[in-house]
Amino acid sequence: MMCDSKSQDHERKRIIKEPIVNKKNGLEKSQSTEAGRYIPEEYFELKTRIHDRLLDLIDLSLIETLDSEVLKSELRVLVEGILKREENGFPLNLIEKERLFAEIYDEIHGLGPLEPFLQDPTISDVLAVTYSQIYVERFGKLELTDARFKDDAHLMRIIDKIVSAVGRRIDESSPMVDARLADGSRVNAIIPPLALDGPILSIRRFAVDPLEIEDLIDFKTIVPEVGEILRGIVKAKLNVLISGGTGSGKTTLLNVLSRFIPEEERIVTIEDAAELQLKQKHLARLETRPPNIEGKGQVTPRDLVRNSLRMRPDRIILGEVRGPEAFDMLQAMNTGHEGSLTTVHANSPRDGLMRLESMVAMANFDMPGDFVRRYISSAIDIVVQLARLTDGTRKLTSLQEITGMEGNIITLQEIFSFDRKSVDGKGNVKGEFKFHGVRPRFTERFEAAGIKVSQHLFDPANSFEV
């Protein structure tokens, strides 16, 4: 809502700390972006000077209290005033001035050059490799943009802004950090001396409106029949391990499966950086904490899993199992917290179970391998394998049931799979979803829970070309 001139004068007095004064600065030579579009270096210098001047002029503590339209109006007046007072100013036409103002507004109120990408729903990843190279992923394909930061210090300011908002820090003593944006998007940053060419920022975005099972069917990640099985698996309180590589959709599927948990059940989620988007009301969200500057105060996933057992959870959802907390998660699954869910990085269901075994060994328990495998086989019921294909699409490639032990080997039976057949002229992967004719043991749990499944659902004749 726009305000009249009198109210705007009042708001301007609130955010301005001192009158505008003239400031002289020289201009440098021009250079091009890596994307091939020439943007004069003077433009970045001008934007930096205006931004720095605004920081001197305005009271940052009041920015969040202002209506966005009022804030834009006040900033526009200040920016125009600074532009008029710039000697040897860089000449800008109306379109360039509008772009300049939009970018400065993003610097003050958002994340600078990243802000347009965070507003674009078609972008799933934003990757700043160096200050001058920003890649985005659209529909599974990476592309280089013409956006850039002014320099390493500019990129570093944005990283600090992100991590400080969630109470974390990044500096030479702690040069890596996991954080999150307000919408739950996952952020990872790594800076020198570990990053040799300057700060590196990676943002894994999540949809503002989380995906549902119908969306996965529309995207051909799964077929409706598998959707019904997944719904039944969660409602029947089977313990599920979601396995897959980076970017294969593990967290997305975890979010989707969580929709089927009844509202009356108490859920505890445990994550390194909170990104799950559960819709249930009875939800306790826990997040790990890194050590402070003195190396103290760290809270690990294992600490939170142990603590969650004292919180009377019906289900525990561990965002990703990657260390000694694997043993405590298995304990929870084996001691009455049925229907728990977690994910693991692995290329196949068998590899996922092997990783769990190695992570239990990381807990420094001197347990025989046979015992650990038996413990895993009794704790986990279902392994779901996801993959990201060469065309950028995600597919549920295998749904397997753990049936017990045979000797010292965990036995698995595959219920459903996706077989890749070919790649068409446009690079799209063609394949077939198919059932293997195995009637899983968990159908008994379905019947006990009152979940009806067609007797012909697992017929090997059920195949679906995509």
XYZ file of C-alpha atoms in Angstrom:
466
model
C 0.000 0.000 0.000
C 1.381 3.435 -0.971
C 1.350 6.244 1.559
C 0.645 9.960 0.955
C 3.540 12.414 0.867
C 3.107 13.490 4.492
C 3.289 9.917 5.840
C 6.247 9.189 3.548
C 8.106 12.182 4.988
C 7.457 10.754 8.439
C 8.790 7.295 7.436
C 11.862 8.861 5.793
C 12.735 10.579 9.037
C 12.532 7.227 10.779
C 15.045 5.396 8.599
C 17.490 8.203 7.727
C 20.209 8.690 10.317
C 21.915 11.742 8.737
C 21.473 14.056 5.730
C 22.891 13.107 2.339
C 26.308 14.601 1.668
C 28.370 14.613 -1.495
C 30.890 11.768 -1.951
C 33.554 11.635 -4.653
C 34.732 8.382 -6.202
C 36.651 7.479 -9.331
C 35.567 4.940 -11.947
C 37.484 1.926 -13.187
C 37.881 0.131 -16.499
C 35.094 -2.182 -17.791
C 35.100 -5.959 -17.927
C 32.749 -8.682 -19.104
C 30.931 -11.475 -17.321
C 31.782 -15.096 -18.084
C 28.349 -15.525 -19.691
C 29.454 -13.245 -22.526
C 27.305 -10.236 -21.663
C 29.362 -7.072 -21.123
C 28.617 -5.161 -17.923
C 30.961 -2.256 -17.222
C 32.937 -2.510 -14.016
C 31.829 1.066 -13.323
C 28.299 -0.283 -12.840
C 29.404 -2.556 -10.007
C 31.500 0.234 -8.499
C 28.523 2.596 -8.617
C 26.202 0.033 -7.063
C 28.696 -0.660 -4.286
C 29.105 3.035 -3.514
C 25.347 3.582 -3.372
C 24.902 0.510 -1.174
C 27.663 1.598 1.207
C 26.224 5.115 1.339
C 22.761 3.774 2.129
C 24.184 1.758 5.012
C 25.535 5.037 6.406
C 22.253 6.860 5.900
C 19.597 4.432 7.121
C 18.814 2.808 10.437
C 18.969 -0.939 9.652
C 17.147 -1.856 12.865
C 13.973 -0.216 11.528
C 13.964 -1.787 8.069
C 12.091 -4.925 9.125
C 9.384 -2.827 10.789
C 8.466 -0.977 7.593
C 5.923 -2.014 5.011
C 7.706 -3.236 1.864
C 6.066 -0.584 -0.339
C 7.011 2.203 2.070
C 10.564 0.854 2.275
C 10.860 0.738 -1.521
C 9.562 4.287 -1.805
C 12.011 5.622 0.774
C 14.971 3.758 -0.690
C 14.112 5.009 -4.175
C 14.216 8.632 -2.960
C 17.558 8.049 -1.267
C 19.064 6.278 -4.292
C 17.949 9.038 -6.662
C 19.409 11.627 -4.302
C 22.759 9.857 -4.180
C 22.821 9.459 -7.987
C 22.223 13.191 -8.488
C 25.078 14.063 -6.145
C 27.584 11.711 -7.748
C 30.230 13.721 -9.585
C 31.470 12.188 -12.844
C 28.507 9.874 -12.508
C 28.054 6.810 -14.677
C 25.232 7.741 -17.142
C 22.162 5.508 -16.804
C 18.951 5.413 -18.792
C 15.562 4.746 -17.191
C 15.734 0.954 -17.616
C 19.238 0.841 -16.162
C 18.151 2.971 -13.213
C 15.266 0.602 -12.500
C 17.603 -2.378 -12.634
C 20.075 -0.583 -10.388
C 17.372 0.197 -7.848
C 16.058 -3.396 -7.908
C 19.564 -4.746 -7.280
C 20.235 -2.291 -4.455
C 16.886 -3.151 -2.871
C 17.876 -6.825 -3.043
C 21.188 -5.945 -1.359
C 19.437 -4.163 1.501
C 16.412 -6.401 1.936
C 17.490 -9.714 0.394
C 20.512 -11.660 -0.805
C 21.799 -9.387 -3.543
C 22.431 -11.019 -6.953
C 20.892 -14.278 -5.708
C 17.490 -12.764 -5.000
C 15.983 -13.037 -8.542
C 16.914 -16.742 -8.644
C 15.294 -17.364 -5.262
C 12.066 -15.856 -6.610
C 12.084 -18.070 -9.721
C 10.068 -21.277 -9.075
C 11.733 -23.070 -12.010
C 15.170 -22.964 -10.347
C 16.080 -25.818 -8.008
C 19.762 -25.037 -7.296
C 21.813 -21.852 -7.134
C 25.580 -22.377 -7.199
C 28.124 -19.574 -6.814
C 31.399 -21.193 -7.884
C 33.313 -17.899 -7.639
C 32.137 -14.331 -7.197
C 31.923 -13.956 -11.000
C 30.284 -17.305 -11.829
C 26.756 -18.135 -10.694
C 25.137 -21.290 -12.069
C 21.503 -22.330 -11.664
C 19.728 -25.595 -12.294
C 16.470 -25.551 -14.237
C 14.601 -28.780 -14.955
C 17.656 -30.860 -14.081
C 20.092 -28.916 -16.294
C 22.841 -26.550 -15.118
C 23.274 -23.212 -16.882
C 25.636 -20.282 -16.377
C 23.917 -16.960 -15.656
C 25.102 -13.423 -16.329
C 24.663 -12.472 -12.660
C 27.731 -11.966 -10.512
C 28.973 -10.513 -7.263
C 31.309 -7.523 -7.294
C 34.158 -9.422 -5.626
C 34.952 -12.052 -2.985
C 34.140 -9.598 -0.189
C 30.660 -9.043 -1.657
C 29.982 -12.789 -1.812
C 31.344 -13.153 1.715
C 28.905 -10.503 3.009
C 25.968 -12.446 1.563
C 27.232 -15.704 3.098
C 27.588 -14.007 6.495
C 24.060 -12.630 6.166
C 22.652 -16.112 5.540
C 24.509 -18.004 8.264
C 24.140 -15.342 10.962
C 20.350 -15.397 10.465
C 20.271 -18.970 11.791
C 22.789 -18.427 14.584
C 25.794 -19.958 12.851
C 29.181 -18.577 11.905
C 31.804 -18.962 9.214
C 35.403 -17.758 9.450
C 38.941 -19.061 9.034
C 38.657 -21.170 12.177
C 35.358 -22.668 10.957
C 35.487 -22.396 7.136
C 32.547 -24.704 6.341
C 28.923 -24.290 7.343
C 25.492 -25.790 6.705
C 22.610 -23.371 7.069
C 19.151 -22.691 5.691
C 17.081 -19.879 4.276
C 13.778 -18.737 5.736
C 11.858 -20.948 3.280
C 13.812 -24.059 4.343
C 16.185 -24.103 1.372
C 19.455 -25.841 2.209
C 22.646 -23.759 2.159
C 26.273 -24.861 2.194
C 29.198 -22.476 2.170
C 32.936 -23.057 2.194
C 35.552 -20.304 2.238
C 39.347 -19.919 2.045
C 41.710 -21.414 3.036
C 39.724 -24.553 2.125
C 38.262 -22.996 -1.035
C 41.268 -22.042 -3.148
C 39.553 -19.669 -5.599
C 37.426 -17.761 -3.102
C 34.135 -18.394 -1.236
C 31.783 -21.033 -2.678
C 28.047 -20.972 -1.988
C 25.530 -23.731 -2.801
C 21.781 -23.371 -2.289
C 19.414 -26.324 -2.713
C 15.972 -24.807 -3.068
C 12.661 -26.225 -1.916
C 9.265 -25.404 -3.257
C 7.294 -22.838 -1.271
C 4.335 -25.160 -1.770
C 5.750 -28.640 -0.977
C 5.227 -31.396 -3.519
C 2.527 -34.002 -2.969
C 2.302 -37.607 -4.141
C 0.229 -36.446 -7.135
C 3.112 -34.209 -8.226
C 5.543 -37.143 -8.203
C 3.080 -39.068 -10.359
C 2.765 -36.120 -12.779
C 6.564 -35.889 -13.011
C 6.675 -39.664 -13.664
C 8.956 -40.177 -10.653
C 6.533 -42.935 -9.653
C 3.300 -44.451 -10.967
C -0.076 -44.288 -9.126
C 0.133 -47.941 -8.059
C 3.429 -47.325 -6.281
C 1.957 -44.203 -4.731
C -0.738 -46.359 -3.115
C 1.886 -48.782 -1.808
C 3.952 -45.944 -0.313
C 0.840 -44.527 1.330
C 0.097 -47.922 2.864
C 3.712 -48.416 4.003
C 3.601 -45.209 6.058
C 0.128 -45.802 7.459
C 1.040 -49.385 8.433
C 4.019 -47.969 10.390
C 6.817 -49.703 8.518
C 10.329 -48.355 9.052
C 11.647 -46.873 5.804
C 15.167 -46.113 4.575
C 15.287 -43.811 1.532
C 18.504 -44.284 -0.415
C 19.876 -42.256 -3.308
C 22.630 -40.045 -4.641
C 23.005 -36.279 -4.385
C 20.033 -34.458 -5.902
C 18.027 -37.648 -6.435
C 15.032 -36.369 -4.437
C 15.480 -38.109 -1.077
C 14.304 -35.165 1.027
C 11.433 -34.475 -1.365
C 10.201 -38.060 -1.041
C 10.659 -37.882 2.740
C 8.404 -34.816 2.783
C 5.825 -36.572 0.606
C 5.775 -39.707 2.775
C 5.343 -37.584 5.894
C 1.969 -36.405 4.547
C 0.548 -39.873 5.224
C 1.363 -39.827 8.949
C -1.927 -39.431 10.880
C -2.495 -36.070 12.553
C -2.952 -37.633 15.987
C 0.609 -39.012 16.077
C 3.500 -37.108 17.655
C 6.446 -36.568 15.279
C 10.010 -35.549 16.150
C 12.278 -34.435 13.294
C 16.071 -34.252 13.579
C 18.183 -32.419 10.989
C 21.552 -30.763 10.524
C 19.815 -27.791 8.904
C 16.030 -27.752 9.227
C 14.555 -28.196 5.750
C 11.703 -30.684 6.093
C 8.279 -29.196 5.388
C 5.886 -31.326 7.406
C 2.301 -30.150 7.656
C 1.249 -31.918 10.849
C 0.526 -29.753 13.887
C 1.902 -32.114 16.545
C 5.485 -31.695 15.421
C 8.700 -31.186 17.394
C 11.560 -29.943 15.182
C 15.140 -30.356 16.367
C 18.298 -29.036 14.737
C 21.968 -29.743 15.445
C 24.349 -27.030 16.602
C 28.007 -26.602 15.610
C 30.678 -25.815 18.219
C 31.197 -22.188 19.211
C 34.378 -20.220 18.630
C 35.932 -21.932 21.657
C 35.122 -25.370 20.269
C 32.396 -26.027 22.837
C 28.633 -26.381 22.828
C 28.300 -28.724 19.854
C 25.082 -30.741 19.660
C 25.320 -33.703 17.265
C 22.537 -35.673 15.530
C 23.321 -38.526 17.898
C 22.661 -36.285 20.908
C 19.308 -35.272 19.444
C 18.284 -38.839 18.580
C 18.991 -39.875 22.167
C 17.093 -36.893 23.514
C 14.151 -37.524 21.193
C 13.564 -40.899 22.856
C 12.664 -38.985 26.036
C 10.149 -36.817 24.179
C 7.491 -39.529 23.793
C 7.575 -39.604 19.962
C 5.309 -41.875 17.927
C 7.640 -41.458 14.967
C 11.150 -40.139 14.530
C 12.229 -38.630 11.217
C 15.988 -38.251 10.807
C 16.695 -35.981 7.835
C 19.834 -37.886 6.894
C 21.847 -40.549 8.668
C 25.560 -40.039 8.094
C 27.449 -41.003 11.258
C 27.292 -42.668 14.684
C 23.657 -41.621 15.088
C 22.823 -44.580 12.819
C 23.049 -46.946 15.794
C 20.719 -44.832 17.945
C 18.253 -44.538 15.075
C 18.218 -48.321 14.656
C 17.668 -48.667 18.391
C 14.670 -46.346 18.184
C 13.209 -48.334 15.297
C 13.691 -51.530 17.283
C 12.155 -50.250 20.509
C 8.626 -49.178 19.714
C 9.065 -46.187 17.396
C 7.632 -47.908 14.351
C 7.006 -45.980 11.185
C 10.216 -43.958 11.482
C 11.858 -42.561 8.348
C 15.380 -41.595 7.358
C 17.587 -41.142 4.292
C 21.102 -42.214 3.337
C 23.481 -41.438 0.480
C 23.959 -44.652 -1.522
C 23.719 -45.901 -5.098
C 21.683 -49.046 -4.396
C 19.621 -50.583 -1.581
C 22.437 -53.021 -0.803
C 24.958 -50.169 -0.677
C 22.632 -48.263 1.653
C 22.593 -51.148 4.120
C 26.386 -51.462 3.895
C 26.719 -47.758 4.682
C 24.489 -48.190 7.732
C 26.707 -51.014 8.905
C 29.846 -48.894 8.508
C 28.213 -45.965 10.328
C 27.335 -48.184 13.287
C 31.017 -49.135 13.386
C 31.814 -45.393 13.563
C 30.002 -45.305 16.907
C 33.020 -47.217 18.314
C 30.974 -50.190 19.402
C 32.935 -53.399 19.373
C 30.131 -55.467 17.858
C 30.490 -58.379 15.443
C 29.402 -57.659 11.876
C 26.806 -60.448 11.974
C 25.144 -58.862 14.991
C 25.014 -55.426 13.337
C 23.460 -56.859 10.166
C 20.830 -58.732 12.195
C 20.099 -55.521 14.059
C 19.638 -53.653 10.760
C 17.424 -56.380 9.292
C 15.112 -56.326 12.301
C 14.913 -52.517 12.432
C 14.291 -51.582 8.774
C 11.394 -52.940 6.739
C 11.587 -51.088 3.421
C 14.399 -49.614 1.307
C 13.381 -47.131 -1.388
C 16.019 -46.307 -4.013
C 15.928 -43.043 -5.946
C 18.100 -41.939 -8.853
C 18.659 -38.833 -10.889
C 18.901 -39.822 -14.548
C 21.055 -38.304 -17.275
C 18.180 -36.145 -18.539
C 17.789 -34.557 -15.103
C 14.587 -36.423 -14.159
C 14.227 -38.274 -10.863
C 12.876 -41.791 -10.678
C 12.056 -44.272 -7.954
C 14.237 -47.041 -9.371
C 13.666 -49.767 -6.794
C 11.360 -50.652 -3.907
C 12.734 -53.521 -1.830
C 11.631 -55.321 1.305
C 14.002 -56.700 3.925
C 12.911 -60.259 4.662
C 15.483 -61.279 7.275
C 18.875 -62.960 7.246
C 20.314 -65.827 5.255
C 23.520 -66.882 6.941
C 25.295 -63.579 7.604
C 23.683 -61.731 4.663
C 20.633 -59.437 4.854
C 18.061 -60.760 2.381
C 16.116 -58.366 0.154
C 13.289 -58.967 -2.275
C 12.536 -56.430 -4.980
C 8.867 -55.524 -5.287
C 9.071 -52.858 -7.957
C 11.739 -51.305 -10.194
C 12.405 -48.941 -13.063
C 14.480 -50.269 -15.963
C 16.174 -47.806 -18.288
C 15.745 -48.840 -21.930
C 17.061 -46.091 -24.196
C 17.611 -42.377 -24.744
C 15.622 -40.578 -27.450
C 16.886 -37.920 -29.853
C 16.194 -35.139 -27.331
C 18.235 -36.844 -24.612
C 15.186 -38.027 -22.649
C 15.554 -41.359 -20.856
C 12.967 -43.959 -21.835
C 12.211 -46.898 -19.596
C 9.697 -49.136 -17.891
C 8.222 -49.274 -14.392
C 7.365 -52.871 -13.517
C 6.346 -55.157 -10.673
C 8.244 -58.413 -10.169
C 5.400 -60.732 -9.179
C 6.521 -60.889 -5.534
C 3.787 -60.572 -2.947
C 5.539 -58.741 -0.116
C 5.317 -59.790 3.496
C 4.208 -56.302 4.491
C 0.768 -56.931 2.977
C 0.011 -58.765 6.238
C 0.736 -55.503 8.077
C -1.520 -53.734 5.586
C -4.397 -56.086 6.380
C -3.869 -55.719 10.133
C -4.018 -51.924 9.726
C -7.143 -52.109 7.576
C -5.347 -51.010 4.404
C -6.790 -52.638 1.313
C -4.514 -53.550 -1.590
C -5.590 -55.249 -4.806
C -4.478 -58.878 -5.124
C -3.426 -58.186 -8.709
C -1.322 -55.127 -7.888
C 1.954 -57.092 -7.736
C 1.297 -59.004 -10.956
C 4.405 -58.952 -13.197
C 2.094 -58.095 -16.089
C 1.780 -54.629 -14.525
C 4.323 -52.558 -16.431
C 4.289 -48.892 -17.420
C 6.307 -47.408 -20.263
C 7.555 -43.820 -19.782
